[in-house]
Amino acid sequence: MSGPWAPDFFWREAQRLGYVARSAFKLLQMQKQFKLIGAGASVLDLGCAPGAWLQVACRSLGPLEKGGAVVGIDLKKVHIPSHHCDSRVKTICADVMNLRKDQARAFSPQGMGFSVILSDMCPIVSGITTKDAALSCELGKRALSLAIGNSSCKNTSEFLDSFEDDTSENGVLRRGGNVVIKLLESKDTEAFAKFCKQRFRNVSWLRPKATRSSSKEIYLICQGLR
Ligand SMILES: C[S@@+](CC[C@H](N)C(=O)[O-])C[C@H]1O[C@@H](n2cnc3c(N)ncnc32)[C@H](O)[C@@H]1O
């Protein structure tokens, strides 16, 4: 088999190491470079199917006695992988675009919110670059809105839009927390970084080594919610 979806080095490594998808290596690289998930963290994984990031997030929590939690949400029903996941991982089948902040908060340990929010959500790619990028922006904005809330600074509601069914203004990311958002690169992606620089201590872009050369994906990494 050849072409952009052919099994490659990362696919083979995923098989060898018990990860359910090659995407595991994207989060592993982020963990290595940015140390986003500490021992005992509470992690919300948006767009978690088939579960490779659940595996990496759970491993990053450290031993079971350190505590912590990983909550994955996806449109698809996800079977929690048997490798690299333990009782701290839970999954929910839901559309993040319709998820209210109070519902998301209720999934966090003691309802206290999350210390890390990951969004690897991606629309079904149509091949129409501008359409795909616009849909990816919508998913990214929803993830950011869930994380930091709608009214946390003056231009927040302008940038994130208001989600009419969502009256709760506070986000579900704890102060000091980290967010990762996947976007498909377009003329609009730089506005995300500009906006996030006002709200987070460090903001960086990463195109992981495991990203396929044909893909436009890029990850915005925001650390330390002010
Ligand atoms: C690239 S996959 C995620 C891969 C995952 N991080 C892993 O490592 O296994 C993108 C996922 O986003 C999900 N998704 C897209 N739109 C969504 C939405 N509105 N709500 C929830 N999940 C969504 C898709 O169903 C798909 O499973």
mmCIF file with all atom_site columns, C-alpha atoms in Angstrom, residues 23-96:
data_model
loop_
_atom_site.group_PDB
_atom_site.id
_atom_site.type_symbol
_atom_site.label_atom_id
_atom_site.label_alt_id
_atom_site.label_comp_id
_atom_site.label_asym_id
_atom_site.label_entity_id
_atom_site.label_seq_id
_atom_site.pdbx_PDB_ins_code
_atom_site.Cartn_x
_atom_site.Cartn_y
_atom_site.Cartn_z
_atom_site.occupancy
_atom_site.B_iso_or_equiv
_atom_site.pdbx_formal_charge
_atom_site.auth_seq_id
_atom_site.auth_comp_id
_atom_site.auth_asym_id
_atom_site.auth_atom_id
_atom_site.pdbx_PDB_model_num
ATOM 1  C CA . SER A 1 23 ? -1.527  10.189 16.860 1.00 0.00 ? 23 SER A CA 1
ATOM 2  C CA . ALA A 1 24 ? -0.133  9.067  20.231 1.00 0.00 ? 24 ALA A CA 1
ATOM 3  C CA . PHE A 1 25 ? 3.259   10.344 19.070 1.00 0.00 ? 25 PHE A CA 1
ATOM 4  C CA . LYS A 1 26 ? 1.925   13.869 18.615 1.00 0.00 ? 26 LYS A CA 1
ATOM 5  C CA . LEU A 1 27 ? 0.926   14.135 22.277 1.00 0.00 ? 27 LEU A CA 1
ATOM 6  C CA . LEU A 1 28 ? 4.089   12.307 23.367 1.00 0.00 ? 28 LEU A CA 1
ATOM 7  C CA . GLN A 1 29 ? 6.148   14.959 21.558 1.00 0.00 ? 29 GLN A CA 1
ATOM 8  C CA . MET A 1 30 ? 4.120   17.760 23.182 1.00 0.00 ? 30 MET A CA 1
ATOM 9  C CA . GLN A 1 31 ? 4.598   16.150 26.605 1.00 0.00 ? 31 GLN A CA 1
ATOM 10 C CA . LYS A 1 32 ? 8.334   15.884 26.042 1.00 0.00 ? 32 LYS A CA 1
ATOM 11 C CA . GLN A 1 33 ? 8.705   19.478 24.885 1.00 0.00 ? 33 GLN A CA 1
ATOM 12 C CA . PHE A 1 34 ? 6.119   21.285 27.041 1.00 0.00 ? 34 PHE A CA 1
ATOM 13 C CA . LYS A 1 35 ? 5.347   18.998 30.034 1.00 0.00 ? 35 LYS A CA 1
ATOM 14 C CA . LEU A 1 36 ? 1.663   19.820 29.789 1.00 0.00 ? 36 LEU A CA 1
ATOM 15 C CA . ILE A 1 37 ? 0.280   17.008 31.945 1.00 0.00 ? 37 ILE A CA 1
ATOM 16 C CA . GLY A 1 38 ? 1.736   16.598 35.417 1.00 0.00 ? 38 GLY A CA 1
ATOM 17 C CA . ALA A 1 39 ? 1.279   13.734 37.873 1.00 0.00 ? 39 ALA A CA 1
ATOM 18 C CA . GLY A 1 40 ? -2.282  13.690 39.218 1.00 0.00 ? 40 GLY A CA 1
ATOM 19 C CA . ALA A 1 41 ? -3.590  16.167 36.628 1.00 0.00 ? 41 ALA A CA 1
ATOM 20 C CA . SER A 1 42 ? -7.237  16.313 35.543 1.00 0.00 ? 42 SER A CA 1
ATOM 21 C CA . VAL A 1 43 ? -7.429  16.154 31.762 1.00 0.00 ? 43 VAL A CA 1
ATOM 22 C CA . LEU A 1 44 ? -10.328 16.805 29.389 1.00 0.00 ? 44 LEU A CA 1
ATOM 23 C CA . ASP A 1 45 ? -9.684  15.262 25.943 1.00 0.00 ? 45 ASP A CA 1
ATOM 24 C CA . LEU A 1 46 ? -12.062 16.691 23.306 1.00 0.00 ? 46 LEU A CA 1
ATOM 25 C CA . GLY A 1 47 ? -12.384 14.528 20.186 1.00 0.00 ? 47 GLY A CA 1
ATOM 26 C CA . CYS A 1 48 ? -10.786 11.509 21.874 1.00 0.00 ? 48 CYS A CA 1
ATOM 27 C CA . ALA A 1 49 ? -11.605 8.618  19.462 1.00 0.00 ? 49 ALA A CA 1
ATOM 28 C CA . PRO A 1 50 ? -10.034 6.124  18.949 1.00 0.00 ? 50 PRO A CA 1
ATOM 29 C CA . GLY A 1 51 ? -8.207  6.805  22.220 1.00 0.00 ? 51 GLY A CA 1
ATOM 30 C CA . ALA A 1 52 ? -4.465  7.233  21.638 1.00 0.00 ? 52 ALA A CA 1
ATOM 31 C CA . TRP A 1 53 ? -4.370  10.573 23.497 1.00 0.00 ? 53 TRP A CA 1
ATOM 32 C CA . LEU A 1 54 ? -6.341  8.966  26.353 1.00 0.00 ? 54 LEU A CA 1
ATOM 33 C CA . GLN A 1 55 ? -3.494  6.441  26.596 1.00 0.00 ? 55 GLN A CA 1
ATOM 34 C CA . VAL A 1 56 ? -0.731  9.066  26.589 1.00 0.00 ? 56 VAL A CA 1
ATOM 35 C CA . ALA A 1 57 ? -2.646  11.316 29.006 1.00 0.00 ? 57 ALA A CA 1
ATOM 36 C CA . CYS A 1 58 ? -3.258  8.436  31.422 1.00 0.00 ? 58 CYS A CA 1
ATOM 37 C CA . ARG A 1 59 ? 0.408   7.400  31.358 1.00 0.00 ? 59 ARG A CA 1
ATOM 38 C CA . SER A 1 60 ? 1.371   11.013 32.055 1.00 0.00 ? 60 SER A CA 1
ATOM 39 C CA . LEU A 1 61 ? -0.667  11.006 35.291 1.00 0.00 ? 61 LEU A CA 1
ATOM 40 C CA . GLY A 1 62 ? 1.913   8.712  36.852 1.00 0.00 ? 62 GLY A CA 1
ATOM 41 C CA . PRO A 1 63 ? 1.118   5.761  39.130 1.00 0.00 ? 63 PRO A CA 1
ATOM 42 C CA . LEU A 1 64 ? -2.485  5.161  40.209 1.00 0.00 ? 64 LEU A CA 1
ATOM 43 C CA . GLU A 1 65 ? -1.791  6.330  43.766 1.00 0.00 ? 65 GLU A CA 1
ATOM 44 C CA . LYS A 1 66 ? -0.920  9.805  42.431 1.00 0.00 ? 66 LYS A CA 1
ATOM 45 C CA . GLY A 1 67 ? -4.604  10.212 41.461 1.00 0.00 ? 67 GLY A CA 1
ATOM 46 C CA . GLY A 1 68 ? -5.814  12.327 38.569 1.00 0.00 ? 68 GLY A CA 1
ATOM 47 C CA . ALA A 1 69 ? -8.429  11.798 35.886 1.00 0.00 ? 69 ALA A CA 1
ATOM 48 C CA . VAL A 1 70 ? -8.802  11.714 32.106 1.00 0.00 ? 70 VAL A CA 1
ATOM 49 C CA . VAL A 1 71 ? -12.230 12.434 30.609 1.00 0.00 ? 71 VAL A CA 1
ATOM 50 C CA . GLY A 1 72 ? -12.584 11.897 26.875 1.00 0.00 ? 72 GLY A CA 1
ATOM 51 C CA . ILE A 1 73 ? -15.468 13.172 24.770 1.00 0.00 ? 73 ILE A CA 1
ATOM 52 C CA . ASP A 1 74 ? -16.252 12.253 21.186 1.00 0.00 ? 74 ASP A CA 1
ATOM 53 C CA . LEU A 1 75 ? -19.154 12.059 18.749 1.00 0.00 ? 75 LEU A CA 1
ATOM 54 C CA . LYS A 1 76 ? -18.252 8.383  18.425 1.00 0.00 ? 76 LYS A CA 1
ATOM 55 C CA . LYS A 1 77 ? -18.557 5.837  21.205 1.00 0.00 ? 77 LYS A CA 1
ATOM 56 C CA . VAL A 1 78 ? -15.034 5.040  22.384 1.00 0.00 ? 78 VAL A CA 1
ATOM 57 C CA . HIS A 1 79 ? -13.893 1.781  23.909 1.00 0.00 ? 79 HIS A CA 1
ATOM 58 C CA . ILE A 1 80 ? -11.240 2.643  26.460 1.00 0.00 ? 80 ILE A CA 1
ATOM 59 C CA . PRO A 1 81 ? -8.021  0.977  25.249 1.00 0.00 ? 81 PRO A CA 1
ATOM 60 C CA . SER A 1 82 ? -6.817  -1.819 27.490 1.00 0.00 ? 82 SER A CA 1
ATOM 61 C CA . HIS A 1 83 ? -3.144  -0.785 27.169 1.00 0.00 ? 83 HIS A CA 1
ATOM 62 C CA . HIS A 1 84 ? -1.838  2.324  28.952 1.00 0.00 ? 84 HIS A CA 1
ATOM 63 C CA . CYS A 1 85 ? -5.281  3.195  30.407 1.00 0.00 ? 85 CYS A CA 1
ATOM 64 C CA . ASP A 1 86 ? -6.571  2.481  33.915 1.00 0.00 ? 86 ASP A CA 1
ATOM 65 C CA . SER A 1 87 ? -9.619  3.244  36.053 1.00 0.00 ? 87 SER A CA 1
ATOM 66 C CA . ARG A 1 88 ? -8.865  6.988  35.920 1.00 0.00 ? 88 ARG A CA 1
ATOM 67 C CA . VAL A 1 89 ? -10.022 7.154  32.260 1.00 0.00 ? 89 VAL A CA 1
ATOM 68 C CA . LYS A 1 90 ? -13.680 7.755  31.389 1.00 0.00 ? 90 LYS A CA 1
ATOM 69 C CA . THR A 1 91 ? -15.321 8.526  28.067 1.00 0.00 ? 91 THR A CA 1
ATOM 70 C CA . ILE A 1 92 ? -18.537 10.276 27.101 1.00 0.00 ? 92 ILE A CA 1
ATOM 71 C CA . CYS A 1 93 ? -20.315 10.237 23.773 1.00 0.00 ? 93 CYS A CA 1
ATOM 72 C CA . ALA A 1 94 ? -21.403 13.819 22.998 1.00 0.00 ? 94 ALA A CA 1
ATOM 73 C CA . ASP A 1 95 ? -21.131 16.662 20.496 1.00 0.00 ? 95 ASP A CA 1
ATOM 74 C CA . VAL A 1 96 ? -18.749 19.226 21.958 1.00 0.00 ? 96 VAL A CA 1
#
